[in-house]
XYZ file of C-alpha atoms in Angstrom:
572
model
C -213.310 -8.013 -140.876
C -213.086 -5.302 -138.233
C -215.663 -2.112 -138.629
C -216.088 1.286 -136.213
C -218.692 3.520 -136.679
C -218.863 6.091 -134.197
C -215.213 7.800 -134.178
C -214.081 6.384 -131.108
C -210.333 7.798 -130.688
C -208.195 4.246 -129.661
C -205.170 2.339 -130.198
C -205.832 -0.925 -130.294
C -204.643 -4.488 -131.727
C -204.911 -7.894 -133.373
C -202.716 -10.715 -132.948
C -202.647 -14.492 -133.936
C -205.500 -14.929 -135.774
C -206.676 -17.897 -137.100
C -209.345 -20.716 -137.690
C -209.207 -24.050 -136.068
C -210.884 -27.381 -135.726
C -211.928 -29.664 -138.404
C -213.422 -32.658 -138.070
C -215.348 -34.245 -134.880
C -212.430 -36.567 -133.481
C -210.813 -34.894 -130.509
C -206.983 -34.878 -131.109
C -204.140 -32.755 -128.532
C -201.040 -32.951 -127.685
C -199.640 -31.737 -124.458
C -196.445 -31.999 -121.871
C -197.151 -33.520 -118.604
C -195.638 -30.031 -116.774
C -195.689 -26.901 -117.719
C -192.012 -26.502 -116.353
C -189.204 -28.466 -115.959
C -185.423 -28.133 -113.676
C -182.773 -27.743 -115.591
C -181.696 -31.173 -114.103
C -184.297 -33.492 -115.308
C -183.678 -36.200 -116.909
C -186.676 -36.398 -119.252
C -190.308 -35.285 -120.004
C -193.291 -37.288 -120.605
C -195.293 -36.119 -124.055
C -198.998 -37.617 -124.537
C -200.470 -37.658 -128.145
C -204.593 -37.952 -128.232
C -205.672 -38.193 -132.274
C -208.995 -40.063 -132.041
C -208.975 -40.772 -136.188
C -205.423 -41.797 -135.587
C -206.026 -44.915 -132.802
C -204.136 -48.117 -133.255
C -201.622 -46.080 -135.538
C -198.389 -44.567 -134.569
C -197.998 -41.227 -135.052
C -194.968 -38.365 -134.839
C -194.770 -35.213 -132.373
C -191.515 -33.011 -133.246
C -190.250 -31.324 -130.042
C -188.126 -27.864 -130.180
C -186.126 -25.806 -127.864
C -185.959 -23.242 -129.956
C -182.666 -23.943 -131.911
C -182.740 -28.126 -132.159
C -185.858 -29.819 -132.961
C -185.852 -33.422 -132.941
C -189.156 -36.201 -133.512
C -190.649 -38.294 -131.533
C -192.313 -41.558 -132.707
C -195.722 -42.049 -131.051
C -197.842 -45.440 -130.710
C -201.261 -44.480 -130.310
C -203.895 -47.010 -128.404
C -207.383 -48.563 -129.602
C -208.745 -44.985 -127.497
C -206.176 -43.015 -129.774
C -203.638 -41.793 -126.844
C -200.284 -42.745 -126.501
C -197.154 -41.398 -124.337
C -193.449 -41.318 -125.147
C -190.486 -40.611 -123.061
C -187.947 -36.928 -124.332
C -185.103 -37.201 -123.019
C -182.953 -34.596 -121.732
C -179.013 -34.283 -122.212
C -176.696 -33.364 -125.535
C -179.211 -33.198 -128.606
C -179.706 -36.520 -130.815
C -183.171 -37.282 -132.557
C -181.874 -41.204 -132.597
C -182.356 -41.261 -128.666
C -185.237 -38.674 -128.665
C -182.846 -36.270 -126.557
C -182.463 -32.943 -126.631
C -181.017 -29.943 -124.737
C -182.129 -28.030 -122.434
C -180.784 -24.706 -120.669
C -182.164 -22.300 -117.825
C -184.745 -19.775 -120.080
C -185.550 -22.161 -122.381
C -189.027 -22.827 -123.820
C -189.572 -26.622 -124.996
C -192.873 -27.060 -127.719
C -194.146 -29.832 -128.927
C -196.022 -29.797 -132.023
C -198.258 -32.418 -133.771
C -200.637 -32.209 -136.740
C -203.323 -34.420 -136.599
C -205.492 -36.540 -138.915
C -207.624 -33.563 -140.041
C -204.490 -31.348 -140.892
C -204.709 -29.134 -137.330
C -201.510 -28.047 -136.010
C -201.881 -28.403 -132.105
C -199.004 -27.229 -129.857
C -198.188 -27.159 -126.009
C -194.863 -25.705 -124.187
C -193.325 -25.960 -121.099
C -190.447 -23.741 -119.890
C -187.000 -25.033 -118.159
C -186.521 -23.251 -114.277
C -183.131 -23.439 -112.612
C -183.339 -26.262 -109.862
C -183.894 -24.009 -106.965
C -182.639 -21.937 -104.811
C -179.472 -23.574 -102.542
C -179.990 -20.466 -100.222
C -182.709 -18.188 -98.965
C -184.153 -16.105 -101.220
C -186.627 -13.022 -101.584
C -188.441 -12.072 -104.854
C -188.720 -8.673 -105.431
C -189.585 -8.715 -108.806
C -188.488 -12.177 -110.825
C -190.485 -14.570 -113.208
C -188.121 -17.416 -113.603
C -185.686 -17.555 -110.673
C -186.366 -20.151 -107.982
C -187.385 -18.154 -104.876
C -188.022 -19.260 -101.202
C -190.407 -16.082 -100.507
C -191.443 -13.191 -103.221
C -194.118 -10.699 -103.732
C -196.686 -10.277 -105.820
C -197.163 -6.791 -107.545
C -201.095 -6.244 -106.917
C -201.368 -7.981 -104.370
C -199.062 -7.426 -101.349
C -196.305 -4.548 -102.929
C -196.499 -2.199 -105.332
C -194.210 -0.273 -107.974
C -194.450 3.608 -107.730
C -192.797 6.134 -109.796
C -192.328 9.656 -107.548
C -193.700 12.490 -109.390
C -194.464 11.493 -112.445
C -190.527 11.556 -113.510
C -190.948 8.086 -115.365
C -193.220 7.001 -117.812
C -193.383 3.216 -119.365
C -190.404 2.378 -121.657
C -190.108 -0.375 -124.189
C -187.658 -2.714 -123.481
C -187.880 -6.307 -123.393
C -187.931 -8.187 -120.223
C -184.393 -10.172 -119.419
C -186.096 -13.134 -118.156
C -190.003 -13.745 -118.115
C -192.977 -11.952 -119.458
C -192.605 -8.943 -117.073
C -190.057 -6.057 -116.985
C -189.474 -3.106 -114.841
C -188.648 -0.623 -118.169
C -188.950 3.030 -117.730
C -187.929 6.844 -120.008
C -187.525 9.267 -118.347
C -189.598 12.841 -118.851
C -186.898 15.482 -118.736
C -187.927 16.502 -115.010
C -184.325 16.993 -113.619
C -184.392 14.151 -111.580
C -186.341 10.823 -111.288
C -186.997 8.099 -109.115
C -189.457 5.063 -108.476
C -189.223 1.687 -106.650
C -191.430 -1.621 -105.215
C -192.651 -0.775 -101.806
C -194.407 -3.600 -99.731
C -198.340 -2.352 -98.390
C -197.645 -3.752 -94.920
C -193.766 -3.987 -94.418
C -191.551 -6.883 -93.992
C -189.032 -8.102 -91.422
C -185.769 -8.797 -94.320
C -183.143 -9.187 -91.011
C -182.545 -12.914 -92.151
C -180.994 -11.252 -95.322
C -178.823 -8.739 -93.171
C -175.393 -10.489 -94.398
C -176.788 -11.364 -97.835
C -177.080 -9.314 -101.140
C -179.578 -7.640 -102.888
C -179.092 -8.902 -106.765
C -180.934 -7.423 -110.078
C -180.282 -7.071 -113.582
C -180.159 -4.089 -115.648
C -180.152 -2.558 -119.027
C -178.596 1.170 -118.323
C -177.174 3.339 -120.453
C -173.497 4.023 -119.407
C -173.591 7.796 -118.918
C -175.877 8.037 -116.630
C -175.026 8.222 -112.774
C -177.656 6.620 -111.045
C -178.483 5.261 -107.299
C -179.813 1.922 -105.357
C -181.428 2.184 -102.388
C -184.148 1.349 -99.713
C -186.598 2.223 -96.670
C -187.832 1.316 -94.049
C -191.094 1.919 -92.811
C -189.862 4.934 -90.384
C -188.556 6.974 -93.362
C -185.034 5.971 -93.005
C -183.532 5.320 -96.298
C -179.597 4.567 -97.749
C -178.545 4.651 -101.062
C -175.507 3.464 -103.262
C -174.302 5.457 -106.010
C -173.490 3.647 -110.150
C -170.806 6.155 -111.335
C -170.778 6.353 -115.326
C -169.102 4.242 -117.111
C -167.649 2.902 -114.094
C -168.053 -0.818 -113.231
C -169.124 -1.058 -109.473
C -171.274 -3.564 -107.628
C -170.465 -6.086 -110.539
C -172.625 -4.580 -112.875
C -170.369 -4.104 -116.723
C -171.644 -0.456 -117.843
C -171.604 -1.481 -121.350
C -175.754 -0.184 -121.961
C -176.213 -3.888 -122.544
C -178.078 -6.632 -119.546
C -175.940 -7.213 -116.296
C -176.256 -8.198 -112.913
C -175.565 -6.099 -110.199
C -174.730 -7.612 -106.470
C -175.103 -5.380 -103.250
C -174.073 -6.273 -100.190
C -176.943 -5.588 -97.791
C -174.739 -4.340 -95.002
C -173.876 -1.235 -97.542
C -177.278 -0.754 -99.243
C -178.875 -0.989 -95.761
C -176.952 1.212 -93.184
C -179.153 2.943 -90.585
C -182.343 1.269 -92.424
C -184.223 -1.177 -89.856
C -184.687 -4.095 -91.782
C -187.190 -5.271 -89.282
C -189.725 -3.142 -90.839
C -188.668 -2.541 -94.851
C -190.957 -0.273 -96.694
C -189.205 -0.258 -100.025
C -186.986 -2.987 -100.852
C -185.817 -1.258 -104.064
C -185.485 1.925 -105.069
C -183.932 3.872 -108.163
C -182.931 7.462 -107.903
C -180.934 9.960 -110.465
C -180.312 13.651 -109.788
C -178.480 14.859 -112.990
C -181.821 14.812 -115.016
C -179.936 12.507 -117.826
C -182.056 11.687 -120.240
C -182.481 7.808 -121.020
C -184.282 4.694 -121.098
C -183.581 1.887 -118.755
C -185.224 -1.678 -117.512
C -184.572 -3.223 -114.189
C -185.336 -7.216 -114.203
C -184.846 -9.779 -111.925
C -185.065 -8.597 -108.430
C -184.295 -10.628 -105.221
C -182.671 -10.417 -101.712
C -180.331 -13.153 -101.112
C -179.141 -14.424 -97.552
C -175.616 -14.658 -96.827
C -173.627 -18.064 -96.210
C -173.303 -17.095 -92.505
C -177.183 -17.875 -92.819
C -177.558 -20.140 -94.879
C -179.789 -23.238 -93.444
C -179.224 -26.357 -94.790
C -181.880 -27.331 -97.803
C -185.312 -28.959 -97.716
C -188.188 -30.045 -99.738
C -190.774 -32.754 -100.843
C -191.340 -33.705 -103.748
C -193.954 -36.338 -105.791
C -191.843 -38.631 -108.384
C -194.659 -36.723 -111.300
C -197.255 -34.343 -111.035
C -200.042 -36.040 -112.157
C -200.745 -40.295 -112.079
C -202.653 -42.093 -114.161
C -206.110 -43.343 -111.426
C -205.444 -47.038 -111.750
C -201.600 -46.188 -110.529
C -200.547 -48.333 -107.890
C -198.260 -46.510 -105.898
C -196.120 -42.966 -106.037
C -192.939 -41.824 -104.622
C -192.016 -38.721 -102.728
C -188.979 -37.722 -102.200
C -188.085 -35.857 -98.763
C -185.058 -33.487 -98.671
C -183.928 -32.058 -95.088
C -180.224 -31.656 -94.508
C -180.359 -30.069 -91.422
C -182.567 -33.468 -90.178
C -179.959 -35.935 -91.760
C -179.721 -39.366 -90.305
C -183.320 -38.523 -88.530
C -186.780 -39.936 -89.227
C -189.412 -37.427 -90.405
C -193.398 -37.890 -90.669
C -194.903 -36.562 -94.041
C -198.278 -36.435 -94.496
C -200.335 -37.388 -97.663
C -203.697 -36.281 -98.211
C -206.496 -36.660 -101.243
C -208.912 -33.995 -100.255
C -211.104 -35.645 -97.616
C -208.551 -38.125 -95.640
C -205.013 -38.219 -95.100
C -202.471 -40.614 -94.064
C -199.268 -40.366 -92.329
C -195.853 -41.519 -93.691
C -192.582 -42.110 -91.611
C -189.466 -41.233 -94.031
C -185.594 -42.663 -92.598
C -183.437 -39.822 -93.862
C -179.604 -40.745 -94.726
C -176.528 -38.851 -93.925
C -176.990 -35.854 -96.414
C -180.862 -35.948 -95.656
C -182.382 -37.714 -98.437
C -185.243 -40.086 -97.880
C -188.216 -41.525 -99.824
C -191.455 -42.485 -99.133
C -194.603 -44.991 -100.887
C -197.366 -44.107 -100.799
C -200.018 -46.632 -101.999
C -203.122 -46.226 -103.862
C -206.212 -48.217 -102.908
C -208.364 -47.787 -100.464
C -207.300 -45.703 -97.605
C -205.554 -47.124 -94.777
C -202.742 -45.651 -93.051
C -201.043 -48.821 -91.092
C -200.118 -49.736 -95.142
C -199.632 -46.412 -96.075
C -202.349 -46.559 -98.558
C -204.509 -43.376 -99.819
C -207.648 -43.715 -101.731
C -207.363 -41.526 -105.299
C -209.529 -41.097 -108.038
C -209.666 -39.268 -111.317
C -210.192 -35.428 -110.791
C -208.388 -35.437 -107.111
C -205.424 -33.280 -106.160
C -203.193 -35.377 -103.786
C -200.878 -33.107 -101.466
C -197.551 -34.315 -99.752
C -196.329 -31.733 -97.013
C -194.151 -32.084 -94.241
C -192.678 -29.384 -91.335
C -188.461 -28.778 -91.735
C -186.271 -28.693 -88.922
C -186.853 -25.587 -89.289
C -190.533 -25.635 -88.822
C -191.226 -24.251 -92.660
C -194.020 -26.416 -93.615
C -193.336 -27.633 -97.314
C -195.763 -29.337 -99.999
C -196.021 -31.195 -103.139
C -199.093 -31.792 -105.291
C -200.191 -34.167 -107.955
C -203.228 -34.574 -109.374
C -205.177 -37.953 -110.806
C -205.863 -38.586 -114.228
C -208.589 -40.434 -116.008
C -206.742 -43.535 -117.547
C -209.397 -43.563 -120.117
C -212.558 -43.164 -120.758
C -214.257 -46.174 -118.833
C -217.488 -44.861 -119.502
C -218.857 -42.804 -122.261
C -218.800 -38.730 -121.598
C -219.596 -35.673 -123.819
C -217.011 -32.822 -123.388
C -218.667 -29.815 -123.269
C -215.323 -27.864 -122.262
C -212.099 -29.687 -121.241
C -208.636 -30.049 -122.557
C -207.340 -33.188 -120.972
C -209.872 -35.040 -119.604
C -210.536 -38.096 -121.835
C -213.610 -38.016 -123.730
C -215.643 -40.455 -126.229
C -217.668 -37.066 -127.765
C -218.064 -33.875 -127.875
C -218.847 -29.912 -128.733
C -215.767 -27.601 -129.766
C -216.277 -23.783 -128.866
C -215.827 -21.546 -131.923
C -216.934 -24.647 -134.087
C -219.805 -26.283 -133.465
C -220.543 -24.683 -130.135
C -220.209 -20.925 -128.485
C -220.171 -19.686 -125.065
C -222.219 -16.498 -124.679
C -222.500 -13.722 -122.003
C -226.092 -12.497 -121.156
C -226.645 -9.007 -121.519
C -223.074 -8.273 -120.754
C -223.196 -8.826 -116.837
C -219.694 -10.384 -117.264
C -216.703 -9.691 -118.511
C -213.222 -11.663 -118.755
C -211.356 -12.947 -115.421
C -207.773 -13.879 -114.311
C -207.808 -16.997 -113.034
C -205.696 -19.693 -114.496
C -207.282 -22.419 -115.856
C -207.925 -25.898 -114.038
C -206.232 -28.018 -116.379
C -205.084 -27.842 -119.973
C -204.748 -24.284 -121.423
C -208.066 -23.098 -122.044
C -210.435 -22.044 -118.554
C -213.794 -20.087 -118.443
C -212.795 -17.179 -116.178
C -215.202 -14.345 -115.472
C -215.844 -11.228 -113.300
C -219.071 -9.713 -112.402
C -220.317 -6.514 -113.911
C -221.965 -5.438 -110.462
C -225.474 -5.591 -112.858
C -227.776 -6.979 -110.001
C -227.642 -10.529 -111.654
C -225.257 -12.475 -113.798
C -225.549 -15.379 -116.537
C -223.692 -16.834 -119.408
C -223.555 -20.348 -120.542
C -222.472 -22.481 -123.757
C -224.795 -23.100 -126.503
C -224.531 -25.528 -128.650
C -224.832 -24.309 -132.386
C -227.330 -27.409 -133.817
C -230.002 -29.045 -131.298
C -228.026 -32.677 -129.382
C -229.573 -35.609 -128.246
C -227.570 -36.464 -125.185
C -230.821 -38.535 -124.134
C -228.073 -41.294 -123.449
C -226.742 -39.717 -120.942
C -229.930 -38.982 -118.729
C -228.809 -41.098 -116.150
C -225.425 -40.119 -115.378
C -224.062 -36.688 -114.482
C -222.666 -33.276 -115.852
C -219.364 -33.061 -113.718
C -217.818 -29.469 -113.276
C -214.533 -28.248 -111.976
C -215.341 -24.796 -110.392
C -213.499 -21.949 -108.543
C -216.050 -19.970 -106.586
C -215.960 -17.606 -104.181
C -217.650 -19.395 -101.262
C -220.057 -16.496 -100.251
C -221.536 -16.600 -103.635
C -225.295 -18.519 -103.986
C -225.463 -19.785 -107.583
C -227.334 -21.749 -109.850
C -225.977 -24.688 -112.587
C -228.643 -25.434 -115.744
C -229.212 -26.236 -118.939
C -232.057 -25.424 -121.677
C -233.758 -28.035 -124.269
C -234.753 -26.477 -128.091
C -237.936 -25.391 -126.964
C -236.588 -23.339 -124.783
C -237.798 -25.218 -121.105
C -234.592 -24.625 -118.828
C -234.149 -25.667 -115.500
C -231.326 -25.437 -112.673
C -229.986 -26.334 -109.469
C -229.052 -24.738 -106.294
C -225.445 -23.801 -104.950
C -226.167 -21.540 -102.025
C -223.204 -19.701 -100.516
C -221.022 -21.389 -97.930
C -222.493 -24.985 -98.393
C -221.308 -28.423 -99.573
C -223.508 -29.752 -102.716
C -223.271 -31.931 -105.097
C -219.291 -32.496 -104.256
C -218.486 -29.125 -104.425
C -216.640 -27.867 -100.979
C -217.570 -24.364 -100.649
C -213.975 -23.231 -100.196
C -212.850 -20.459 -102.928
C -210.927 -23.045 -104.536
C -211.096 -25.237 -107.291
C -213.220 -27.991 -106.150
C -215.438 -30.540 -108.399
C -219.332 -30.936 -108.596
C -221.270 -33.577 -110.128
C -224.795 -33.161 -110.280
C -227.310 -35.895 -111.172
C -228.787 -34.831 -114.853
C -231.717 -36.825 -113.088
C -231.857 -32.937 -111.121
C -233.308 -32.217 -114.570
C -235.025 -34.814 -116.603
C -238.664 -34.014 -115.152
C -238.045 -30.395 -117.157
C -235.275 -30.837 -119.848
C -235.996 -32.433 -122.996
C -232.537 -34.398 -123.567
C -233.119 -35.636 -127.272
C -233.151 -32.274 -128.369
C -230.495 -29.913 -126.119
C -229.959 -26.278 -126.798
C -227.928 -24.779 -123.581
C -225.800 -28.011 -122.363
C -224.335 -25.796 -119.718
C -225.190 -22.619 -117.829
C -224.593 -20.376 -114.522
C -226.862 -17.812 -112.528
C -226.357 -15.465 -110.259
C -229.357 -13.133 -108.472
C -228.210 -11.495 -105.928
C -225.665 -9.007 -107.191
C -222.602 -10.518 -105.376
C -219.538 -9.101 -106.629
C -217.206 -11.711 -107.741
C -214.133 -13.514 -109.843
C -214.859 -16.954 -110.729
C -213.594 -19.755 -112.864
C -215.207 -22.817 -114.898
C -213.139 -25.808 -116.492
C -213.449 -29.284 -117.415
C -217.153 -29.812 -117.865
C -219.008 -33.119 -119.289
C -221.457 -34.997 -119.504
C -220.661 -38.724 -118.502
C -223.088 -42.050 -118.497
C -223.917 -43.711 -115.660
C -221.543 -46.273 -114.328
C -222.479 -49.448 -111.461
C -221.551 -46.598 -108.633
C -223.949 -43.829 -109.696
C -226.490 -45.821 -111.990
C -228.756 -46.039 -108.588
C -228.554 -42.610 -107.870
């Protein structure tokens, strides 16, 4: 039910409502990327059903016109992982096809009758030259922008107004009508310029949706003013782009969009103008500068063999890419968050090379890195043409070794545990928060938040029935956290009778594990930081975060349990 009461003009809506959970075994399904190149061979699926373990279960994986199953064997801790294979459809091999645009989902219903779903979407396999985003979601770029952040889109004097096409690729579109003005006009400008003269004998390529009677013009600036424009007769086909009304590419040689324009300095690097005053609606998707083959470099890149390993892995391999370095050796560098090892990778004559690294404690004579569950390893090496290139992985729990209590995680392995919007809520206090953007640390569910500028801020999560977590008093509550690193805060937690108590972050400093960086970074605090206040037979608030001073800030929360002690923190 939905009720106003005060006769509040709005448009508003409500989508995909519904209720979840069911039962307290946790139970998810998930793909180990969220993309995938067109030229994989496969994709690795993991199944967790809790009430399921020993059994094998099925998963049913679609592209969105062949859907095929996928027989599961779940372990004695209820997870399992099967191999999808890529290639010409055929459920008897567990293959299926895959195309550029594509979304895969997989979907598995679980013990309790829960539908639970993850997707993953299928990318070209990158760029073979240079390339500049303008405005693209899907197509492999070496360089774009960002709208927000370093460029902008402007329409000029109000002659556009938002229309409602869909986008061509993605989940953004450039999609205007126009407002009977005589005339209109808009493009993306860059806030500081750019130097675009590595592009001077490439193209400038985009894809539009234009109705064919209207004339219309391409163009761009550079920071001095200077501007150049091509003209789009109607219903003429120029520049490659079919003026049919439906999607098509057009392709502009820079050398005729750009005469007299320093591209040294660009300003706008795409621009729409029409001087007839034709009425329409149009969408522009799909933007990117392109070099030419007279500069093309030859490719690089570095690559882990999967983006996340399993913590008692052995080893990993990276693959190195650097035509222009064939027959060379290169050094790559490897790195877990606090030490880093050195690699020496013998390309062959097209420039391919691999690497080992092992896992174990670090020493780089064997090329051996330490790793452990929650780290983010990096690979990154410099090109031959000094572009500095990385991979990342990150390491998974294997299992739960020792017992924990999710309190908010997706893929961390767990042996118990709260679910919000069933047995558990998070809550905002006195609204000194609302909703952030940051992406969440792992799985597809994060705690994001902005401050309110109130003086203060505070939320936590609330269980909805008092816990005894009193087995846990010795270990820690671990916490994956994206902070701004100017920002003092406190972590706590609150028994039933309402005693609370909390711990220290203060800006700019290392505690608890937590590097002080603006990224995502882990802490694990001792819950012995709170046994001489908190009452852990009977818990109220298992988590909460303060703020005092008023500092203005984005932040992000994921992945947070409680987890026994184990022989290397029992002491502690």
């Amino acid at each position: 039910m939905m009720k106003e009461e005060s006769g509040t003009q709005c448009q508003f809506a409500i989508d995909d409502i519904y209720w979840d959970g069911g039962g307290l075994a946790i139970s998810s399904v998930a793909f180990n990327a969220g993309t995938y190149y067109s030229d994989d061979s496969n994709a690795y699926i993991t199944v967790t059903d809790e009430a399921a373990a020993g059994t094998q279960v099925t998963a049913t994986v679609d592209n969105g016109t062949d859907t095929i199953s996928l027989d599961v064997t779940l372990d004695d801790n209820g997870t399992g992982t099967a191999v999808v294979n890529f290639g010409a459809t055929d459920d008897e091999t567990d293959t299926i096809a895959i195309a550029v645009g594509n979304t895969l989902t997989v979907s598995y219903t679980d013990t309790y009758g829960t539908l639970r779903t993850d997707s993953a979407i299928i990318t070209a396999s990158g760029p073979t030259v240079g390339t500049f985003g303008v405005f693209t979601d899907t197509t492999p770029v070496t360089t774009m922008l960002t709208i927000g952040e370093d460029s902008e889109i402007y329409v000029w004097e109000n002659t556009l107004t938002q229309g409602s096409i869909e986008p061509f690729e993605g989940y953004n579109v450039i999609t205007w009508q126009t407002t009977g003005t005589g005339w209109f006009g808009g493009g993306v400008m860059v806030n500081d310029g750019i130097d675009l003269t590595d592009f001077a004998g490439g193209s400038v390529k985009f894809m539009m949706k234009m109705p064919a009677e209207v004339t219309f013009k391409i163009g761009v600036q550079d920071t001095n003013g200077h501007e150049h424009y091509v003209t789009f007769p109607a219903s003429t086909n120029v520049f490659g782009l079919t003026r049919n009304g439906d999607w098509g590419q057009a392709i502009i040689p820079v050398n005729e969009l750009a005469d007299g324009v320093d591209l040294s300095a660009m300003s706008y690097v795409f621009t729409i103008l029409e001087e007839n005053g034709t009425a329409c609606e149009f969408a522009i998707d799909d933007i990117y500068w392109e070099e030419g083959s007279g500069n093309q470099e030859g490719d690089s890149d570095i690559a882990f063999d999967a983006q996340s390993y399993m913590e008692d892995a052995t080893s990993a391999t990276i693959a190195v890419l650097d035509e222009d370095a064939a027959g060379s050796t290169v050094a790559i560098t490897v790195d877990n968050g606090s030490e880093s090892i050195s690699i020496d990778v013998v390309l062959d004559s097209n420039g391919d090379g691999t690497a080992t690294v092992n896992f174990g404690a670090t020493n780089d004579d064997t090329n051996t890195l330490a790793i452990a569950a929650g780290n983010t390893i990096t690979a990154s090496f410099t090109d031959s043409h000094s572009d500095l290139l990385t991979d990342t992985a990150t390491i998974q729990s294997s299992g739960p070794g020792v017992d924990r209590f999710g309190i908010f995680t997706d893929t961390t392995p767990v042996t118990d545990g709260i679910t919000v919007g069933s047995n558990a809520n998070i809550y905002v206090w006195e609204n000194t928060l609302t909703a952030g953007s940051i992406e969440p640390y792992e799985g597809d569910n994060g705690i994001s938040w902005q401050s309110n500028g109130m003086g203060w801020f505070g939320a936590g999560i609330q269980s909805t029935q008092a816990l005894d977590l009193s087995a846990y008093a010795g270990g820690t509550v671990e916490i994956m956290i994206k902070m701004p690193a100017n920002v003092t805060f406190k972590i706590g937690m609150t028994d039933q009778a309402g005693h609370e108590k909390y711990v220290s972050f203060p800006a700019n400093q290392t505690v608890f594990g937590l590097t002080r960086d603006g990224e995502w970074g882990r802490a694990s605090i001792p819950l012995s930081e709170y046994i001489s206040t908190i009452n852990f037979q009977s818990m109220d608030y298992v988590f909460t975060i303060l703020e005092e001073n008023g500092t203005q800030c984005e932040f992000g929360l994921d992945d947070i349990y409680w987890q026994k002690a184990t022989s290397r923190n029992a002491g502690k």
